[in-house]
PDB file of C-alpha atoms in Angstrom:
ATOM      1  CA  UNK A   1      24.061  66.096  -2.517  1.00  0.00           C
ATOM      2  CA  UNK A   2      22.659  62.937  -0.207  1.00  0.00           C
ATOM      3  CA  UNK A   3      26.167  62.153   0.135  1.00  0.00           C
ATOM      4  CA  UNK A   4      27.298  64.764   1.132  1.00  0.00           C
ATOM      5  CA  UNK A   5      24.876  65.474   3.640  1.00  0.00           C
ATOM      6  CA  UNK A   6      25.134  61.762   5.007  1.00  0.00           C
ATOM      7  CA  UNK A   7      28.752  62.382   5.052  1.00  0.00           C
ATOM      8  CA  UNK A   8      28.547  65.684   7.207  1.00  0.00           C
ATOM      9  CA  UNK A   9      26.854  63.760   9.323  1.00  0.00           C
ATOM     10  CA  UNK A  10      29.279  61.178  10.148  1.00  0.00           C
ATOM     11  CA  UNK A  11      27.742  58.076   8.170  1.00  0.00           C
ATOM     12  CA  UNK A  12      28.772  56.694   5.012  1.00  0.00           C
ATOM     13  CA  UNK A  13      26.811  56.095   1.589  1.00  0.00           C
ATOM     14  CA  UNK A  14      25.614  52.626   1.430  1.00  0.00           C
ATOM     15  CA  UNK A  15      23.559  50.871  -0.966  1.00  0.00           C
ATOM     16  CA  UNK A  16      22.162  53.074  -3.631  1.00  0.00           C
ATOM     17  CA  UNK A  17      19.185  51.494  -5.794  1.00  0.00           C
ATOM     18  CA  UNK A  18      16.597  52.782  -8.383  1.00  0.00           C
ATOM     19  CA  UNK A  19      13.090  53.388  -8.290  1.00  0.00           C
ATOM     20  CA  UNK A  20      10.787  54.714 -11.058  1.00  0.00           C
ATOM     21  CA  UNK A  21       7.919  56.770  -9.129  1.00  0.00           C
ATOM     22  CA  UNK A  22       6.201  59.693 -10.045  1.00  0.00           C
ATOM     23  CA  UNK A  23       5.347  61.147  -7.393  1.00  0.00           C
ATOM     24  CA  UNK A  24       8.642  62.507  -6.734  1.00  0.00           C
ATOM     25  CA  UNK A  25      11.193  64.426  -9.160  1.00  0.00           C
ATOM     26  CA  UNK A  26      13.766  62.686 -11.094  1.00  0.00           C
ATOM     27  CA  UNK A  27      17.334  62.254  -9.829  1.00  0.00           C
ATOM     28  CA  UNK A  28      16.174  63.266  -6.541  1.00  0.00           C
ATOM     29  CA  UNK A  29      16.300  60.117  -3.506  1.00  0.00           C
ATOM     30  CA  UNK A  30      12.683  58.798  -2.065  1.00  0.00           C
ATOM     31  CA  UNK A  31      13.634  58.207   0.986  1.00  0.00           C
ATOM     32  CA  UNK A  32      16.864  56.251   3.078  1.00  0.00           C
ATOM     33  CA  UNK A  33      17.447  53.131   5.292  1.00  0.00           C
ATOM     34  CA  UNK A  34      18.127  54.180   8.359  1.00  0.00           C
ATOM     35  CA  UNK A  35      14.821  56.907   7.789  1.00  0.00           C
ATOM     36  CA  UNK A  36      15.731  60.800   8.382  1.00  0.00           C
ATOM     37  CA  UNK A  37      15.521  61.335  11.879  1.00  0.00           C
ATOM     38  CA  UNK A  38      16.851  57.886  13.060  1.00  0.00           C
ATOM     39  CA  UNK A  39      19.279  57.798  15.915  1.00  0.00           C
ATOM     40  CA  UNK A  40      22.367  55.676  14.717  1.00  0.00           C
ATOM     41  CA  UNK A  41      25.911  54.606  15.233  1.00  0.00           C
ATOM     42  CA  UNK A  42      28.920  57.247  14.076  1.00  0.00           C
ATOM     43  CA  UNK A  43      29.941  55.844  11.108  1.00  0.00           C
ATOM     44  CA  UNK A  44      27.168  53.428  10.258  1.00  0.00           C
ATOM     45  CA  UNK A  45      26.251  53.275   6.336  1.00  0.00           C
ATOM     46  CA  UNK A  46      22.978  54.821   4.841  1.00  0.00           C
ATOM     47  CA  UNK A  47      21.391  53.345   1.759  1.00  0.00           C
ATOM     48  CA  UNK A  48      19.553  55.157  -0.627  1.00  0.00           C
ATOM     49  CA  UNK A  49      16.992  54.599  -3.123  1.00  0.00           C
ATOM     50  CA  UNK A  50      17.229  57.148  -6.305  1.00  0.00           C
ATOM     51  CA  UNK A  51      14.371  58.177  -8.178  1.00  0.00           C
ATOM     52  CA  UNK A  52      14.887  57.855 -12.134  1.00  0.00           C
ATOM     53  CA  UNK A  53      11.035  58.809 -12.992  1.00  0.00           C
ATOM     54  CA  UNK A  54       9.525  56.808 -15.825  1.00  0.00           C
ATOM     55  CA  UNK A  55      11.236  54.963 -19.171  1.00  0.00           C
ATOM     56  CA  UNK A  56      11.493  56.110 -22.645  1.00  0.00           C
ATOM     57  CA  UNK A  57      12.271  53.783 -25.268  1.00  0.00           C
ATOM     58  CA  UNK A  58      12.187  56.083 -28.290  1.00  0.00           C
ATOM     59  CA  UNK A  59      11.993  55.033 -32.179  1.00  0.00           C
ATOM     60  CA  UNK A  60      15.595  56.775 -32.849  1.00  0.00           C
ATOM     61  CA  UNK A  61      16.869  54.147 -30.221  1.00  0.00           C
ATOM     62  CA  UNK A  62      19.071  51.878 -32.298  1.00  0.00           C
ATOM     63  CA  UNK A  63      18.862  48.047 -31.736  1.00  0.00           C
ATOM     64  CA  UNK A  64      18.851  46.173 -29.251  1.00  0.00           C
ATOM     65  CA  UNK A  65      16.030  48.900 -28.139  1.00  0.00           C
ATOM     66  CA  UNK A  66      14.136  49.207 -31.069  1.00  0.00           C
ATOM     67  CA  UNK A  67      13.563  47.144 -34.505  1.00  0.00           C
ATOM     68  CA  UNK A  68      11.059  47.049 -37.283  1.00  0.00           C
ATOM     69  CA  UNK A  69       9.981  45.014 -40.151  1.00  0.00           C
ATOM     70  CA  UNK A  70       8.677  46.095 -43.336  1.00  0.00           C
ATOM     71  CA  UNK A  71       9.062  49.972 -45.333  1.00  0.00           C
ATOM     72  CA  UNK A  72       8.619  52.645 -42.316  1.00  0.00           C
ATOM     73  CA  UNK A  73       9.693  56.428 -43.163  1.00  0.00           C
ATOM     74  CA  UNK A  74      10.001  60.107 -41.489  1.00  0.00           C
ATOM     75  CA  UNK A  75       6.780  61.176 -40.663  1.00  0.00           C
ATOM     76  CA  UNK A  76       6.281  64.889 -41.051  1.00  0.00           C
ATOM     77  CA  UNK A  77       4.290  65.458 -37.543  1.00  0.00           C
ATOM     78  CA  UNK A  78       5.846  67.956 -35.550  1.00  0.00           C
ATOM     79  CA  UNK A  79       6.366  67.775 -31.974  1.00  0.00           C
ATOM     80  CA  UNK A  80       7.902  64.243 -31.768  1.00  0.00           C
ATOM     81  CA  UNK A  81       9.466  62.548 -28.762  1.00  0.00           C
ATOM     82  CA  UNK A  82      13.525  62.941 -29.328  1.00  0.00           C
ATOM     83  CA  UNK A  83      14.402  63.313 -33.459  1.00  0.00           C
ATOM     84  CA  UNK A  84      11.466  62.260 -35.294  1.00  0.00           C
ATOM     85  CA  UNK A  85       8.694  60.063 -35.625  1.00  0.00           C
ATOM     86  CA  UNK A  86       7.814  57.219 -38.243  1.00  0.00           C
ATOM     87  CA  UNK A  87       5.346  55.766 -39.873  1.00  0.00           C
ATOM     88  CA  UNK A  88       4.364  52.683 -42.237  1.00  0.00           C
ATOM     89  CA  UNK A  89       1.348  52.492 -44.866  1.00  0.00           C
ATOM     90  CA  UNK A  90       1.891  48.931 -45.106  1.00  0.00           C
ATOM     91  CA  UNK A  91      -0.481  46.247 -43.287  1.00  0.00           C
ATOM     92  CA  UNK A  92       1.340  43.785 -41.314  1.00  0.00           C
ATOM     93  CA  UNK A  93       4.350  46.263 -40.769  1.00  0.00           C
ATOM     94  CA  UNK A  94       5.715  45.823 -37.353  1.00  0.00           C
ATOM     95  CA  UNK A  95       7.655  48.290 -34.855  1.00  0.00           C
ATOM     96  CA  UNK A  96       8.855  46.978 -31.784  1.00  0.00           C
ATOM     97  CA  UNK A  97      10.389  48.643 -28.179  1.00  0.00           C
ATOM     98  CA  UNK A  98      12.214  46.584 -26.083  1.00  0.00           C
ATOM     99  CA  UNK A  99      13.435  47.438 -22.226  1.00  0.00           C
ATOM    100  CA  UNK A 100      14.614  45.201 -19.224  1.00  0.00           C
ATOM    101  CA  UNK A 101      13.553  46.489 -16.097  1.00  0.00           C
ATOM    102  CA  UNK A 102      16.325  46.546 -13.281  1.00  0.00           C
ATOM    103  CA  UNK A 103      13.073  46.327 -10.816  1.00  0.00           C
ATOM    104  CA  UNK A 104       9.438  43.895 -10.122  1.00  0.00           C
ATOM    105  CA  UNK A 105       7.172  46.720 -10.162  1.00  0.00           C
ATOM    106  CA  UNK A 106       3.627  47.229 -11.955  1.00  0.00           C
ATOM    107  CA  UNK A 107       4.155  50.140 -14.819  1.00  0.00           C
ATOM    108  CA  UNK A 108       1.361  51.634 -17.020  1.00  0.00           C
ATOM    109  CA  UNK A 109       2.639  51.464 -20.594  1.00  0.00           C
ATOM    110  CA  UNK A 110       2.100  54.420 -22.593  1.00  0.00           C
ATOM    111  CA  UNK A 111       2.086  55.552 -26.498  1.00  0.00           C
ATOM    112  CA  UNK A 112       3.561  58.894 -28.101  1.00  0.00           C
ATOM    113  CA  UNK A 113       2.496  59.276 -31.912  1.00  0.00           C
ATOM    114  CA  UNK A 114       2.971  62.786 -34.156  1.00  0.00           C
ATOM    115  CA  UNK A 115      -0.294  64.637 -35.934  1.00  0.00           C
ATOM    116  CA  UNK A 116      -0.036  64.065 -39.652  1.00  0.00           C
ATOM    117  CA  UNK A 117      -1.943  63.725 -42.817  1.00  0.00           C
ATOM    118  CA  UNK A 118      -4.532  60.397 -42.491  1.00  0.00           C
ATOM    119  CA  UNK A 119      -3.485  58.645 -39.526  1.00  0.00           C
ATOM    120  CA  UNK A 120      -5.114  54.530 -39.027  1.00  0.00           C
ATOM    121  CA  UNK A 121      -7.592  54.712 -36.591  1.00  0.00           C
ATOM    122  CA  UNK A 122      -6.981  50.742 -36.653  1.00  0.00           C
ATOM    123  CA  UNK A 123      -3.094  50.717 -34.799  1.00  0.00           C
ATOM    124  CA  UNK A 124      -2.664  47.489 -32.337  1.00  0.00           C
ATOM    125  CA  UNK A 125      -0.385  47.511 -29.651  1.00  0.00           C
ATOM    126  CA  UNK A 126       0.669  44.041 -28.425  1.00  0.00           C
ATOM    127  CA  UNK A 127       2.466  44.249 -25.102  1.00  0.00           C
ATOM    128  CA  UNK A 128       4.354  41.642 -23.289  1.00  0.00           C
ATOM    129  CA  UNK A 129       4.467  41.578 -19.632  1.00  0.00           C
ATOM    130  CA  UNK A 130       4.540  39.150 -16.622  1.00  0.00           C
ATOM    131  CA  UNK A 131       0.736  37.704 -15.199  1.00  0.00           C
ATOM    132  CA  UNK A 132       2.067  37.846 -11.414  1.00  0.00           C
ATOM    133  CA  UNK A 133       3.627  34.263 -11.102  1.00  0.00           C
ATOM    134  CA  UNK A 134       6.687  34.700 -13.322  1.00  0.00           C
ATOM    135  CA  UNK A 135       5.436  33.506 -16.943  1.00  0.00           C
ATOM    136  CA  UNK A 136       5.690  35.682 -20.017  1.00  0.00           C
ATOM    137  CA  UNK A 137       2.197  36.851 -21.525  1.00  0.00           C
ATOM    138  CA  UNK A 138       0.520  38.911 -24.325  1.00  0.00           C
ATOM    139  CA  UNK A 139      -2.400  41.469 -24.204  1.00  0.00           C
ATOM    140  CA  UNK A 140      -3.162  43.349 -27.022  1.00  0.00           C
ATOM    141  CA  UNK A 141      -4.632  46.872 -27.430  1.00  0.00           C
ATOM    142  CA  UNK A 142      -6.872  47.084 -30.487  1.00  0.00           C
ATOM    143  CA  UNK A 143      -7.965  49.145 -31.791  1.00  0.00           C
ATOM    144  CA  UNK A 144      -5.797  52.938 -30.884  1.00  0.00           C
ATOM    145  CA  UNK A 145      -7.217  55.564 -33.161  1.00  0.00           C
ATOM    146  CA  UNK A 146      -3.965  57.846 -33.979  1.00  0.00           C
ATOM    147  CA  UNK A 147      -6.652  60.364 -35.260  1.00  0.00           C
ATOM    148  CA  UNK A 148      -6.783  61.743 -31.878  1.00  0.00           C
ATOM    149  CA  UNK A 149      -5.298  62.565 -28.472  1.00  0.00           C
ATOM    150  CA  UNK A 150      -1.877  63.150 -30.972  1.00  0.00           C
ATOM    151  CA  UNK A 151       1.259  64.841 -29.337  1.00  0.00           C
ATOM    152  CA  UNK A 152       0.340  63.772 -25.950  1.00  0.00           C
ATOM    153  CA  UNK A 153       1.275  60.279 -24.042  1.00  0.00           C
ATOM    154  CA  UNK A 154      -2.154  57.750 -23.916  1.00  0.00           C
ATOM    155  CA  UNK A 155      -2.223  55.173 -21.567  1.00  0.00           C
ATOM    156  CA  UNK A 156      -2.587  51.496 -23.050  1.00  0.00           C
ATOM    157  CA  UNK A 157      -2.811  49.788 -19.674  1.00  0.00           C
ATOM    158  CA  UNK A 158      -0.811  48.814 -16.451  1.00  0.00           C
ATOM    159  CA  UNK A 159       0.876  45.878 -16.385  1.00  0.00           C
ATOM    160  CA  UNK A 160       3.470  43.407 -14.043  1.00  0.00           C
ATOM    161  CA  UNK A 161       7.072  43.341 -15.048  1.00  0.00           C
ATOM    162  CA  UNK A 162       9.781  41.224 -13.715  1.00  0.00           C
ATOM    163  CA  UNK A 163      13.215  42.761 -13.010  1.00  0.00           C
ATOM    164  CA  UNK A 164      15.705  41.175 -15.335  1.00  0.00           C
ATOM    165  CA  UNK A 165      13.405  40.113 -18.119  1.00  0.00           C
ATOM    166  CA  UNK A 166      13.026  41.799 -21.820  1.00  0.00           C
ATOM    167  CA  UNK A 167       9.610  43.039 -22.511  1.00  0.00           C
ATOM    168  CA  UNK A 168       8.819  44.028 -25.999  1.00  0.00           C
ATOM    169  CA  UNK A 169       5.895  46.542 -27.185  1.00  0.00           C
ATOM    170  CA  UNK A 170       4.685  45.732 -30.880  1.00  0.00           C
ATOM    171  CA  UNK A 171       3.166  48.224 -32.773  1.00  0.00           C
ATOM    172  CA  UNK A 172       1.083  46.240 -36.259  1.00  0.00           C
ATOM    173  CA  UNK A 173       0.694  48.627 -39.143  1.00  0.00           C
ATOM    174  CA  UNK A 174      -3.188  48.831 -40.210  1.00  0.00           C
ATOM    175  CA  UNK A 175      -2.646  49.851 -44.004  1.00  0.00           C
ATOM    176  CA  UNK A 176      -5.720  51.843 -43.758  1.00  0.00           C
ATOM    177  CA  UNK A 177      -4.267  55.767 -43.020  1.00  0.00           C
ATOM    178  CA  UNK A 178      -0.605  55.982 -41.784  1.00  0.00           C
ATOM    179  CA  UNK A 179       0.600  54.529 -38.454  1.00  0.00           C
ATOM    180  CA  UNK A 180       3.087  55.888 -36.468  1.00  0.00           C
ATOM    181  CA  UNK A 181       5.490  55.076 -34.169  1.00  0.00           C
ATOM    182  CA  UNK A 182       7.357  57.487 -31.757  1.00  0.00           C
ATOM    183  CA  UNK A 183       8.268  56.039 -28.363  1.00  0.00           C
ATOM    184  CA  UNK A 184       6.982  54.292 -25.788  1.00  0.00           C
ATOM    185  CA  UNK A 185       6.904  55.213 -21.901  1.00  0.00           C
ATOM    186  CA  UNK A 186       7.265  53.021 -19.097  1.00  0.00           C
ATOM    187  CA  UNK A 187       5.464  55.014 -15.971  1.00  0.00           C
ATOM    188  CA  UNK A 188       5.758  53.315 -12.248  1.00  0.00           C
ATOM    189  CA  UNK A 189       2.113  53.090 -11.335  1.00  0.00           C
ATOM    190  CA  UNK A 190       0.930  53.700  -7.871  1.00  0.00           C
ATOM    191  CA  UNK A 191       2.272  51.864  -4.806  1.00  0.00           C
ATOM    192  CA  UNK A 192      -0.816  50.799  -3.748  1.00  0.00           C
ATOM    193  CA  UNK A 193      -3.512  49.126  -6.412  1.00  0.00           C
ATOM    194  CA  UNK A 194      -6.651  47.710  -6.888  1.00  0.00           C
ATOM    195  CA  UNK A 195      -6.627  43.883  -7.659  1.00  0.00           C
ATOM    196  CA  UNK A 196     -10.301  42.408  -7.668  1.00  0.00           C
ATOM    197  CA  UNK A 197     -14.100  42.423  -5.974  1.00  0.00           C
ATOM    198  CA  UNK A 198     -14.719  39.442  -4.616  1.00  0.00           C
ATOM    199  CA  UNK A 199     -18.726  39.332  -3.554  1.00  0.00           C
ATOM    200  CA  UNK A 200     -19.093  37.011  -0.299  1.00  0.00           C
ATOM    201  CA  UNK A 201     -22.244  34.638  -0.925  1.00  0.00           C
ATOM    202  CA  UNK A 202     -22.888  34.002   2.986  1.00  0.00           C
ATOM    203  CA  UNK A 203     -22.642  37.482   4.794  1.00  0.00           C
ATOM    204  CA  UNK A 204     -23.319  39.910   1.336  1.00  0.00           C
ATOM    205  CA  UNK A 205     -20.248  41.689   2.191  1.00  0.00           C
ATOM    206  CA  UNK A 206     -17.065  42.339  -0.558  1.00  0.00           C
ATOM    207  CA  UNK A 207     -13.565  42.161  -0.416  1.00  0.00           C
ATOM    208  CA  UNK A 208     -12.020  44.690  -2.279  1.00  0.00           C
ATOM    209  CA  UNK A 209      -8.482  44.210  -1.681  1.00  0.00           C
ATOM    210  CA  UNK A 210      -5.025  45.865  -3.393  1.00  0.00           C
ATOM    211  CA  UNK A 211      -1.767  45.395  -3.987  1.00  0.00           C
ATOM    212  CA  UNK A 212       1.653  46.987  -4.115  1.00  0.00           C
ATOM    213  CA  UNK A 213       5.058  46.438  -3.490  1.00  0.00           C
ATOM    214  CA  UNK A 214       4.631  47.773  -0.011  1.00  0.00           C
ATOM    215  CA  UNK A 215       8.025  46.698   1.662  1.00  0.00           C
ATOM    216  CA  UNK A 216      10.224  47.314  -1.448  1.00  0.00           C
ATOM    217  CA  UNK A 217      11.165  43.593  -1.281  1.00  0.00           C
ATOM    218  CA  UNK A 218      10.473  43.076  -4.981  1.00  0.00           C
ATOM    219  CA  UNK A 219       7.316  41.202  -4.267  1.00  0.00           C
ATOM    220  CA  UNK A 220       3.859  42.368  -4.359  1.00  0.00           C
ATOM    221  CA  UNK A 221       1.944  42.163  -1.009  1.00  0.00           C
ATOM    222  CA  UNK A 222      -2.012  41.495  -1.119  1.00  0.00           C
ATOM    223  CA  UNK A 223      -3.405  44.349   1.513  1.00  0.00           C
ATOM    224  CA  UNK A 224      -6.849  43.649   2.280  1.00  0.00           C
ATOM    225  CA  UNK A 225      -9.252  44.575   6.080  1.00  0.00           C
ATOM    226  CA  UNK A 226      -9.508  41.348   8.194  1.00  0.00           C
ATOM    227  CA  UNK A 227     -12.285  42.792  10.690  1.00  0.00           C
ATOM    228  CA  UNK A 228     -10.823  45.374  12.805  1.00  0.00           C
ATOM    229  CA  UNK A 229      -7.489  45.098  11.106  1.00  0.00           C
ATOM    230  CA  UNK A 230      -5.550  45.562   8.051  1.00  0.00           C
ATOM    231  CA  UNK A 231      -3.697  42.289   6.752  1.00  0.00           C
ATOM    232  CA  UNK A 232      -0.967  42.527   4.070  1.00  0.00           C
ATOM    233  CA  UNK A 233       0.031  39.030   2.874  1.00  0.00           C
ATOM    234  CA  UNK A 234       2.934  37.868   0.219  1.00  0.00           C
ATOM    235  CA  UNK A 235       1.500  37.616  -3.281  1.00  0.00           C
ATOM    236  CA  UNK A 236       3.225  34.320  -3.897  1.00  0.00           C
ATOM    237  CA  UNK A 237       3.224  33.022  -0.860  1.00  0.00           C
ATOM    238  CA  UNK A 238       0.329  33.876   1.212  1.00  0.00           C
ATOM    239  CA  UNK A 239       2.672  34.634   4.226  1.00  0.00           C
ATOM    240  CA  UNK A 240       1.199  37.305   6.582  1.00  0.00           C
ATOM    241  CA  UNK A 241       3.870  40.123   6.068  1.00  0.00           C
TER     242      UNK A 241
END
């Protein structure tokens, strides 16, 4: 449909790129370079960016997407994410989700598990993302008691990806109850959000700045008030953007 409409207008589809926001529907286009309303030249090309709303990397996915070790079965909770979920009564039993995102963005990573018999209130979640300056790290999310908040996505935490690089999500099998593993959603966080408090020993004042891909460059941008002004600089560079 933007095609058409770009094409009944005399321009041509350009570029067309993804984005993963939720604040607009899937499959629908957040917004166009030249802008709506822009004044242009018959025939010049309009790119689009596409909105694919957030990631699921479900436990049905075959491999390279998914993998497990150790003895993990059907789980008879109802309501799963895509065919089924599964679950292990094993300590040390691993399930894994892998992705590679196509864009530098922050995402909050979220669980799905099923309602059934004695869940672990012991599951650990260790995620690998970026830590802003292009190395590979670990945090882990111990303990998530499956007892609770069931059939519903929980947020483990929001983290840095890089575009290009494969991330996976471990789930570790407690061996106390059963744990289960369903699927795992990647959610585009915010544009804009808040990176530290940094309390200024001489005056008493704060700064309280955030950060966001702002400019859709691929790099996040440090926004923070300079006296009467707003500043937004390059996160690896410092450059005043």
């Amino acid at each position: 449909e933007a095609e058409a409409a770009i094409t009944a207008a005399g321009l041509v589809l350009g570029n067309v790129t993804v984005d993963y926001s939720v604040a607009v529907p899937p499959d629908t286009v957040i917004y166009s370079d030249p802008p709506a309303g822009s004044y242009v030249v018959i025939g010049s090309a309009v790119d689009c960016v596409v909105n694919l709303g957030p990631v699921i990397v479900d436990n049905t996915d075959p491999y390279p997407a998914t993998e497990y070790e150790g003895t993990w079965q059907v789980s008879s909770g109802v309501n799963p994410i895509g065919v089924d979920s599964w679950y292990s009564s094993y300590d040390g039993d691993t399930f894994t989700w892998y992705w590679t995102p196509p864009i530098t963005a922050k995402f909050d990573v979220e669980e799905y598990h099923t309602v059934a018999g004695a869940r672990t209130t012991n599951a650990q979640y260790d995620i690998e993302h970026d830590n802003g300056e292009g190395t590979k790290v670990v945090t882990t999310v111990y303990p998530v008691n499956q007892q609770i908040n069931g059939e519903q996505w929980n947020r483990l935490g929001s983290f840095q990806f890089e575009a290009g690089v494969t991330y996976a999500v471990t789930l570790t099998a407690s061996g106390s109850g059963s744990t289960c593993a369903d699927a795992i959603r990647f959610k585009k966080t915010g544009v804009l959000q808040h990176k530290f408090t940094v309390d200024l020993p001489v005056s008493g004042q704060q700064i309280l700045p955030v950060m966001g891909d702002i400019d859709n460059d691929g790099d996040q941008e440090i926004v923070m008030k300079d006296g009467d002004r707003v500043v937004a600089v390059n996160g690896k560079t410092g450059n005043i953007e």
